[in-house]
Amino acid sequence: SPATKTFHTLRFPVPLPPVSLPLAFTSYLFSLLPDRFPSHPAFINASTGASLSYPNLVSQIHSLASSLHSHLGISKGHVAFILSTSCLEIPILYLSLLSLGAIVTPANPAATPSELSRLIHLSSPTHFFATSSSSSKLPLHVTPILIDSPLFRSFLESDSISHLSDPIEIRQSDPAAILFSSGTTGTTKAAAISHRNIIAVIAVMRTIQPSEKETTLLIGPMFHSMGFFAVMNNVMRQETVVVARPGPMSLTISLALKYKISQMLAVPPLVIALTQSDEAMRLESSPLRRVICGGAPLAPEVAKRFKALLPNVELSQGYGSTEAGLVSSMMGPEECCRLGSVGKLHDKVEAKIMDLGTNQALSVGQQGELYVRGPAVMLGYVGDSEANTLAFDSEGWLKTGDICYFDEDGFLYIVDRLKEMIKYKAYQVAPVELEQILHSLPDIVEAAVVPYPHAVAGQIPMAFVVRRPGSNINVDDIIEFVAKQVAPYKKIRKVAFIDAIPKTPSGKILRRELASLAASGSLS
Ligand code: ATP
Ligand code: MG
């Protein structure tokens, strides 16, 4: 029986359909014939209403690449640090740099100057790009090119495209980008991504979105891997991405209607907000047919509410990371009913589940740390060789840090993150499980569970809860509600009410901020 079998490499069954990898990304793009360019825009900035057509995108990529090379000497292997909110110049900049073989290194413009100096230290940039509002955060000794300056505009519009004396040869194994992890479990790490990694992610995205032409609403940032790949995928498929900032749900819904959005890229907090909006019904008769959620666990209760509210909209999930790219996806109306799963492995992704104590490969149904290998897995961390050594085992498997299991049909389930498990006496408690139970209480808008130090038990599970306005649910109600549904060691033993749960821009709960809030003793 599967439970007694041990696998060295468990290639879990029934991966998603195979895909073929195109050869090179930017050369593919440049090979497109101008008279075949689609007439719909490539990108629309919802904040300004400005749009970028395909002919302009491609000609500006050429102009910018040529200017960056001839005026600034940017060339293969150079590292371009980019500090900007999402705007139409960003995809042009990303693709110009890629076509030169330079390494796209986008960072969060909301990071503090000291966080930024760490990211700069890790990635060793040779060039800097910023906006007039973000540039003051960069260290004094760097002189960034401002992407909202007349100079940059002239680079984009220059029609004196000088052909490079030596054509740049880019191999799939060359680094294309340095993407920063969200910093949810510790300090942000710098993952070097190859051209092949980008191609692999785009290739598997095709299996999630069949052949229709999508108009995608991207609310997340373009500097995070999810947004970065959304930009690349859009250009490859020649579709339209509408770029918007996070805002009130009523505004997001209006944007979706205004731009006839067919597909939304979301993180769980956005799906939660959608299911709690009185206006969500307006989407049911709109062109919206798919919401793809990823980045953090989605409570099955939230997914159920979503389906009840919008039965004609598919709720897909994607699981992956900055380091691993896209690992699995859940899609299709039937599969999406397998609540709690993040779907099947993508083609060419290998996975095994490793026992935390014995380091043995485990079998179907057993929980352990997920290790993956495959064409989307990063080249490695840069700037921190110790982190890099710890990230891989001796056979090149990437340790995801996620505790997972597979069911008999090859569906993957994320239990929690290794680093976020609560150690109650000798037991391990997964905060995600408790959060999912809390999310089934209609009085709770959002919840996060963290370890709270305890003299006898070591740690106890503590919940931070955002109550629905007008609700007077109390601490005892919450403790009792959860206690009825879990083994005694998993009970929530402490509750605090707060106004909002702190999250990363990629939609992840910052449990360590809550834990330090709890430890500070400043809570009532
Ligand atoms: P850091 O590694 O710096 O602590 P991070 O892991 O949050 O930050 P990302 O690379 O943005 O940074 O996130 C990847 C992680 O997000 C995964 O390891 C997993 O824990 C979580 N995740 C992503 N997608 C899903 C999903 N669909 N369901 C559950 N968890 C997910
Ligand atoms: Mg991580």
XYZ file of C-alpha atoms and ligand atoms in Angstrom:
556
model
C 0.000 0.000 0.000
C 1.219 3.535 -0.621
C 1.470 4.239 3.091
C 4.204 1.683 3.610
C 6.179 2.432 0.468
C 9.169 4.707 0.742
C 10.198 6.626 -2.281
C 13.571 8.055 -2.933
C 12.200 10.496 -5.431
C 8.483 10.587 -5.344
C 7.363 11.776 -8.715
C 3.781 12.365 -7.762
C 1.229 11.131 -10.271
C -0.914 12.997 -12.754
C 0.956 16.201 -13.407
C -0.683 18.870 -15.510
C -0.347 18.440 -19.297
C 3.125 18.729 -20.839
C 4.254 21.992 -22.379
C 7.100 22.839 -24.711
C 9.548 25.602 -23.956
C 10.128 28.357 -26.510
C 13.791 29.111 -27.134
C 14.374 32.647 -26.012
C 11.978 35.169 -24.674
C 12.952 38.565 -26.021
C 14.087 37.210 -29.372
C 10.704 35.560 -29.720
C 9.064 38.889 -29.004
C 11.239 40.702 -31.524
C 10.488 38.120 -34.181
C 6.820 39.090 -34.196
C 5.765 40.866 -37.352
C 4.636 44.462 -36.784
C 1.681 44.076 -39.122
C 0.417 41.233 -36.980
C 0.484 43.151 -33.697
C -2.792 42.973 -31.859
C -4.885 46.110 -31.845
C -5.665 45.895 -28.123
C -3.249 47.598 -25.699
C -0.426 45.660 -24.025
C -0.741 47.529 -20.725
C -3.189 50.030 -19.250
C -2.413 52.034 -16.141
C -5.741 52.228 -14.328
C -4.537 55.099 -12.108
C -3.899 57.413 -15.058
C -5.945 55.791 -17.824
C -2.825 55.772 -20.029
C -2.289 52.784 -22.280
C 0.615 51.283 -24.198
C 0.010 49.639 -27.570
C 1.974 46.631 -28.853
C 3.712 48.565 -31.661
C 4.788 51.236 -29.137
C 5.888 48.670 -26.594
C 8.161 46.930 -29.067
C 9.609 50.096 -30.610
C 10.232 51.606 -27.156
C 11.953 48.426 -25.984
C 14.332 48.763 -28.951
C 14.897 52.494 -28.418
C 15.464 52.150 -24.702
C 17.799 49.170 -25.045
C 19.829 51.026 -27.607
C 20.008 54.190 -25.427
C 20.846 52.300 -22.259
C 23.640 50.532 -24.087
C 25.114 53.524 -25.899
C 24.637 56.222 -23.200
C 25.058 54.238 -20.018
C 27.078 51.283 -21.221
C 24.534 48.793 -19.883
C 25.386 45.373 -21.200
C 25.264 41.671 -20.512
C 25.655 40.737 -16.842
C 25.060 44.248 -15.475
C 22.665 44.434 -12.552
C 19.942 47.085 -12.837
C 18.303 47.901 -9.499
C 14.790 49.286 -10.021
C 12.791 51.160 -7.389
C 9.383 52.171 -8.677
C 5.685 51.682 -8.224
C 3.908 50.007 -11.159
C 3.679 52.169 -14.280
C 3.805 51.690 -18.043
C 7.560 52.354 -18.206
C 8.294 49.280 -16.074
C 7.496 46.562 -18.651
C 9.482 48.506 -21.262
C 12.433 48.767 -18.885
C 12.275 45.085 -17.866
C 12.227 43.902 -21.481
C 14.937 46.291 -22.684
C 17.250 45.129 -19.937
C 16.476 41.474 -20.695
C 17.214 42.011 -24.374
C 20.629 43.416 -23.409
C 21.332 40.471 -21.131
C 21.278 42.780 -18.098
C 19.776 41.567 -14.835
C 16.416 43.055 -13.820
C 16.455 43.668 -10.060
C 13.178 45.221 -8.920
C 12.679 46.193 -5.270
C 9.737 47.371 -3.204
C 9.533 51.196 -3.238
C 7.898 51.026 0.193
C 11.036 49.476 1.699
C 12.939 51.618 4.185
C 16.383 53.050 3.304
C 18.070 50.532 5.597
C 16.177 47.603 4.047
C 17.153 48.919 0.639
C 20.810 49.105 1.520
C 20.628 45.436 2.476
C 19.029 44.536 -0.859
C 21.697 46.582 -2.641
C 24.372 44.796 -0.669
C 22.937 41.399 -1.669
C 22.477 42.165 -5.365
C 25.531 44.401 -6.084
C 23.858 46.616 -8.697
C 25.847 48.364 -11.393
C 22.992 50.723 -12.346
C 20.007 52.228 -10.574
C 16.559 53.246 -11.801
C 14.053 55.081 -9.603
C 11.270 57.649 -9.774
C 11.436 61.212 -8.501
C 9.481 60.139 -5.438
C 11.411 56.943 -4.638
C 14.967 58.094 -5.382
C 15.559 59.799 -2.025
C 15.486 56.388 -0.331
C 18.542 55.199 -2.209
C 21.975 55.616 -0.621
C 23.517 59.046 -1.241
C 26.381 57.749 -3.348
C 24.173 56.347 -6.101
C 22.797 58.421 -8.963
C 19.689 56.746 -10.310
C 18.191 57.272 -13.750
C 14.722 58.653 -13.106
C 12.143 56.857 -15.195
C 9.782 59.837 -14.943
C 12.398 62.273 -16.263
C 12.705 63.938 -19.698
C 15.969 62.045 -20.200
C 14.271 58.678 -19.828
C 11.446 59.842 -22.117
C 14.031 60.773 -24.729
C 15.562 57.306 -24.375
C 12.164 55.747 -25.026
C 11.489 57.910 -28.027
C 14.943 57.985 -29.570
C 14.752 56.819 -33.162
C 18.495 56.578 -33.650
C 18.701 52.914 -32.849
C 22.367 52.078 -33.039
C 23.030 48.476 -33.764
C 25.288 46.877 -31.240
C 28.798 46.347 -32.508
C 28.898 42.875 -30.988
C 25.509 41.207 -30.933
C 24.653 40.118 -27.415
C 24.351 36.395 -27.104
C 22.031 35.328 -24.316
C 21.859 31.767 -23.136
C 18.915 30.247 -21.294
C 21.177 29.590 -18.332
C 22.175 33.269 -18.028
C 20.702 35.217 -15.128
C 17.768 37.395 -16.199
C 16.523 38.811 -12.920
C 17.181 39.012 -9.225
C 13.844 38.802 -7.462
C 13.494 39.461 -3.748
C 11.465 37.089 -1.591
C 8.677 38.658 0.452
C 10.563 38.542 3.738
C 7.648 36.869 5.503
C 9.697 34.482 7.614
C 12.826 36.534 8.076
C 14.885 38.897 6.036
C 14.307 39.099 2.318
C 16.507 36.863 0.153
C 17.757 37.656 -3.367
C 16.926 34.901 -5.854
C 18.737 34.861 -9.195
C 16.335 33.795 -11.948
C 17.550 32.611 -15.349
C 16.068 33.254 -18.779
C 15.117 29.596 -18.775
C 13.233 30.072 -15.491
C 11.136 32.833 -17.080
C 10.409 30.709 -20.125
C 9.461 27.759 -17.923
C 7.026 29.814 -15.850
C 5.407 31.343 -18.916
C 5.106 27.926 -20.507
C 3.237 26.451 -17.561
C 1.010 29.513 -17.231
C -0.402 28.478 -20.579
C -1.931 25.420 -18.998
C -3.808 27.608 -16.519
C -5.159 29.975 -19.140
C -6.263 28.063 -22.170
C -6.443 29.792 -25.520
C -8.779 32.720 -25.044
C -7.377 36.228 -25.112
C -7.512 37.543 -21.587
C -7.731 41.033 -20.182
C -6.049 40.642 -16.820
C -6.363 42.891 -13.801
C -3.083 43.015 -11.881
C -3.426 44.604 -8.492
C -0.235 43.263 -7.002
C 3.129 44.934 -7.503
C 5.330 44.332 -10.559
C 8.460 44.006 -8.390
C 7.275 40.781 -6.751
C 7.698 37.530 -8.679
C 3.939 37.156 -9.244
C 3.706 40.564 -10.946
C 7.022 40.138 -12.726
C 5.844 36.907 -14.335
C 2.418 38.393 -15.075
C 4.178 41.092 -17.120
C 6.288 38.543 -19.017
C 3.368 36.217 -19.603
C 1.182 39.020 -20.903
C 3.729 40.117 -23.473
C 4.339 36.567 -24.583
C 0.620 35.946 -25.066
C 0.051 39.410 -26.512
C -2.843 40.126 -24.242
C -3.762 43.114 -22.075
C -2.831 43.719 -18.457
C -4.583 46.481 -16.551
C -2.311 47.632 -13.756
C -4.010 48.963 -10.635
C -3.059 49.800 -7.066
C -4.720 48.082 -4.141
C -7.752 50.113 -3.114
C -11.286 49.762 -1.790
C -13.108 46.751 -3.224
C -15.805 48.938 -4.779
C -13.091 50.647 -6.835
C -11.536 47.321 -7.865
C -14.956 46.083 -8.983
C -15.577 49.290 -10.960
C -12.210 48.863 -12.678
C -13.034 45.263 -13.533
C -16.294 46.389 -15.138
C -14.802 49.430 -16.877
C -11.977 47.481 -18.522
C -14.031 44.331 -19.209
C -11.614 42.278 -17.149
C -11.778 38.552 -17.918
C -9.201 37.387 -15.399
C -8.026 38.738 -12.066
C -4.732 37.940 -10.338
C -5.367 37.955 -6.635
C -3.932 37.241 -3.227
C -6.136 35.803 -0.455
C -6.879 39.164 1.236
C -8.351 40.372 -2.061
C -10.532 37.269 -2.424
C -11.671 37.717 1.175
C -12.553 41.359 0.501
C -14.389 40.344 -2.648
C -16.556 37.818 -0.811
C -17.433 40.479 1.750
C -18.360 43.162 -0.718
C -22.010 44.018 -1.361
C -21.064 44.916 -4.907
C -19.396 41.633 -5.913
C -22.637 40.489 -7.558
C -22.063 43.091 -10.250
C -19.256 40.916 -11.576
C -21.490 37.929 -12.200
C -22.817 39.309 -15.469
C -19.457 40.829 -16.499
C -16.805 39.196 -18.748
C -14.912 38.043 -15.629
C -14.449 34.271 -15.869
C -11.462 33.507 -13.671
C -9.809 34.680 -10.471
C -6.343 33.197 -9.948
C -5.309 33.323 -6.323
C -1.843 32.641 -4.986
C 0.839 33.758 -2.598
C -0.684 32.517 0.643
C -3.178 29.918 1.844
C -6.794 30.470 0.885
C -9.267 29.228 3.492
C -11.708 26.674 1.985
C -14.545 28.604 3.647
C -13.582 31.678 1.689
C -13.485 29.646 -1.526
C -16.959 28.263 -0.752
C -18.325 31.743 -0.162
C -16.773 32.873 -3.402
C -18.429 30.074 -5.355
C -21.781 30.777 -3.780
C -21.488 34.447 -4.639
C -20.065 34.109 -8.156
C -20.962 30.641 -9.475
C -19.919 31.531 -13.021
C -16.419 32.642 -12.088
C -13.724 29.992 -11.721
C -11.524 30.371 -8.638
C -8.123 28.889 -9.546
C -5.106 28.662 -7.303
C -1.421 28.790 -7.993
C 1.296 27.743 -5.610
C 4.891 28.768 -5.970
C 7.587 31.021 -4.637
C 10.241 33.498 -5.663
C 12.751 30.657 -5.597
C 10.709 27.866 -7.204
C 8.594 29.775 -9.724
C 5.220 28.137 -10.309
C 5.051 24.672 -8.735
C 1.400 23.640 -9.004
C -1.963 24.919 -10.097
C -5.569 24.142 -9.394
C -7.904 24.896 -12.199
C -10.980 23.739 -14.053
C -14.452 23.881 -12.556
C -14.373 20.334 -11.168
C -10.894 20.413 -9.732
C -11.587 23.744 -8.083
C -14.033 21.896 -5.858
C -11.126 20.083 -4.232
C -11.048 22.729 -1.569
C -7.865 23.234 0.342
C -5.608 21.874 -2.398
C -3.246 23.959 -4.519
C -3.663 21.545 -7.414
C -1.329 19.301 -9.345
C 2.336 19.713 -10.138
C 3.193 21.437 -13.363
C 4.858 19.523 -16.125
C 8.585 18.910 -15.506
C 8.310 19.766 -11.795
C 9.617 16.993 -9.544
C 8.615 16.926 -5.909
C 9.276 14.928 -2.796
C 8.024 15.213 0.753
C 10.734 14.880 3.380
C 10.269 13.842 6.976
C 11.372 16.678 9.259
C 13.063 14.437 11.770
C 14.576 11.560 9.808
C 15.050 13.272 6.461
C 13.445 10.310 4.699
C 11.211 10.710 1.670
C 7.579 10.219 2.663
C 4.615 8.802 0.841
C 1.099 9.808 -0.167
C -0.880 11.390 2.660
C 2.137 11.996 4.884
C 3.155 15.505 5.883
C 6.674 16.820 5.602
C 8.721 19.515 3.929
C 8.216 19.862 0.194
C 11.382 19.722 -1.924
C 11.180 20.579 -5.616
C 13.328 20.423 -8.743
C 12.525 21.654 -12.201
C 13.130 24.229 -14.922
C 11.529 27.074 -12.977
C 13.717 26.664 -9.884
C 16.087 29.608 -9.361
C 19.792 29.541 -10.115
C 20.416 30.315 -6.449
C 20.534 33.094 -3.880
C 23.021 35.857 -4.485
C 24.937 37.808 -1.861
C 24.466 35.168 0.827
C 26.316 31.938 0.166
C 25.250 30.440 3.481
C 21.545 30.902 2.669
C 22.230 29.412 -0.732
C 23.898 26.323 0.710
C 21.000 25.793 3.118
C 18.394 26.213 0.376
C 19.399 23.099 -1.589
C 20.193 19.523 -0.624
C 23.151 17.619 -2.043
C 21.111 16.441 -5.047
C 20.009 19.912 -6.034
C 16.510 19.778 -4.563
C 15.190 23.158 -3.419
C 13.803 23.080 0.112
C 10.593 25.112 -0.030
C 10.161 25.552 3.717
C 6.523 24.571 3.257
C 4.939 21.621 5.032
C 2.829 19.763 2.528
C 1.317 16.457 1.533
C -0.044 14.854 -1.631
C -3.285 12.934 -1.857
C -3.689 9.730 -3.860
C -4.676 11.625 -6.982
C -1.589 13.809 -6.963
C -3.196 16.911 -5.507
C -0.885 18.987 -3.349
C -1.942 20.492 -0.016
C 0.012 23.169 1.859
C -0.290 22.631 5.608
C 1.822 25.556 6.741
C 5.274 27.012 6.681
C 7.947 25.170 8.595
C 9.097 28.372 10.273
C 5.625 29.363 11.376
C 4.521 26.178 13.124
C 3.606 26.707 16.777
C 5.303 24.384 19.246
C 2.764 23.636 21.968
C 4.445 21.244 24.438
C 5.645 18.393 22.213
C 3.085 19.111 19.508
C 3.249 21.072 16.290
C 0.260 23.303 15.604
C -0.301 24.790 12.141
C -1.552 28.387 12.382
C -3.089 28.105 8.910
C -5.477 25.363 10.061
C -6.733 27.520 12.921
C -7.035 30.578 10.699
C -9.151 28.591 8.275
C -11.517 27.640 11.068
C -11.705 31.243 12.247
C -12.537 32.344 8.717
C -15.656 30.193 8.777
C -17.138 32.464 11.483
C -19.237 35.101 9.736
C -18.433 37.610 12.507
C -14.751 37.490 11.609
C -13.438 39.543 8.716
C -9.861 38.330 8.994
C -7.741 36.364 11.424
C -4.119 35.446 12.021
C -2.700 32.950 14.494
C 0.754 33.256 16.058
C 2.748 31.566 18.825
C 2.565 33.276 22.214
C 5.284 32.469 24.771
C 4.104 30.327 27.679
C 6.021 29.220 30.769
C 4.789 25.627 30.785
C 3.802 24.847 27.196
C 6.587 26.801 25.536
C 4.170 28.390 23.102
C 0.394 28.653 22.910
C -1.674 29.520 19.818
C -2.897 33.105 19.950
C -5.401 34.607 17.485
C -5.525 38.151 16.215
C -9.002 38.855 14.957
C -10.584 41.616 12.899
C -14.279 41.654 13.784
C -17.006 42.502 11.288
C -18.225 46.050 12.004
C -21.078 45.909 14.487
C -20.250 42.396 15.696
C -19.835 41.865 19.428
C -18.393 38.369 19.317
C -16.075 38.018 22.330
C -12.889 36.177 23.264
C -14.687 33.245 24.885
C -16.979 32.761 21.890
C -13.953 32.490 19.632
C -11.981 30.175 21.884
C -14.986 27.897 22.283
C -15.844 27.897 18.570
C -12.361 26.656 17.665
C -12.044 24.267 20.619
C -15.098 22.338 19.414
C -13.410 21.599 16.112
C -9.825 20.698 16.984
C -7.769 18.378 19.162
C -7.203 19.905 22.614
C -3.529 20.746 22.002
C -4.512 22.909 19.033
C -6.947 25.084 20.959
C -6.620 28.826 20.695
C -5.744 30.021 24.179
C -5.469 33.764 23.727
C -7.283 36.261 21.502
C -6.715 39.931 20.689
C -8.910 42.155 18.530
C -7.216 44.481 16.093
C -8.236 46.765 13.219
C -6.174 45.165 10.474
C -3.800 42.237 10.001
C -0.317 43.385 8.861
C 0.609 41.905 5.476
C 3.382 41.956 2.903
C 2.648 43.581 -0.488
C 2.300 40.031 -1.816
C -0.627 39.404 0.514
C 1.054 37.336 3.212
C 0.310 37.654 6.887
C 3.295 39.105 8.745
C 2.993 36.758 11.702
C 6.305 37.824 13.169
C 5.016 41.422 13.476
C 1.982 40.133 15.334
C 4.158 37.957 17.533
C 6.280 40.918 18.521
C 3.153 42.986 19.104
C 1.917 40.259 21.448
C 5.300 40.060 23.172
C 5.472 43.836 23.630
C 2.622 43.642 26.139
C 0.956 46.687 24.575
C -2.280 44.826 23.880
C -5.305 45.199 26.095
P 10.509 34.738 2.716
O 10.960 33.492 2.039
O 11.407 35.906 2.485
O 10.149 34.548 4.142
P 8.015 34.383 1.265
O 8.322 32.935 1.277
O 6.690 34.803 1.803
O 9.136 35.229 2.021
P 7.476 34.454 -1.558
O 8.502 33.789 -2.365
O 6.797 35.656 -2.096
O 8.142 34.943 -0.216
O 6.340 33.441 -1.163
C 6.418 32.049 -1.333
C 5.636 31.366 -0.242
O 4.267 31.786 -0.261
C 5.583 29.877 -0.377
O 6.744 29.262 0.153
C 4.324 29.524 0.423
O 4.593 29.477 1.820
C 3.422 30.716 0.173
N 2.432 30.431 -0.884
C 2.497 30.798 -2.173
N 1.395 30.398 -2.853
C 0.611 29.748 -1.970
C -0.665 29.088 -2.049
N -1.364 29.041 -3.169
N -1.145 28.514 -0.919
C -0.441 28.554 0.225
N 0.752 29.170 0.375
C 1.280 29.758 -0.711
Mg 10.080 31.904 1.122
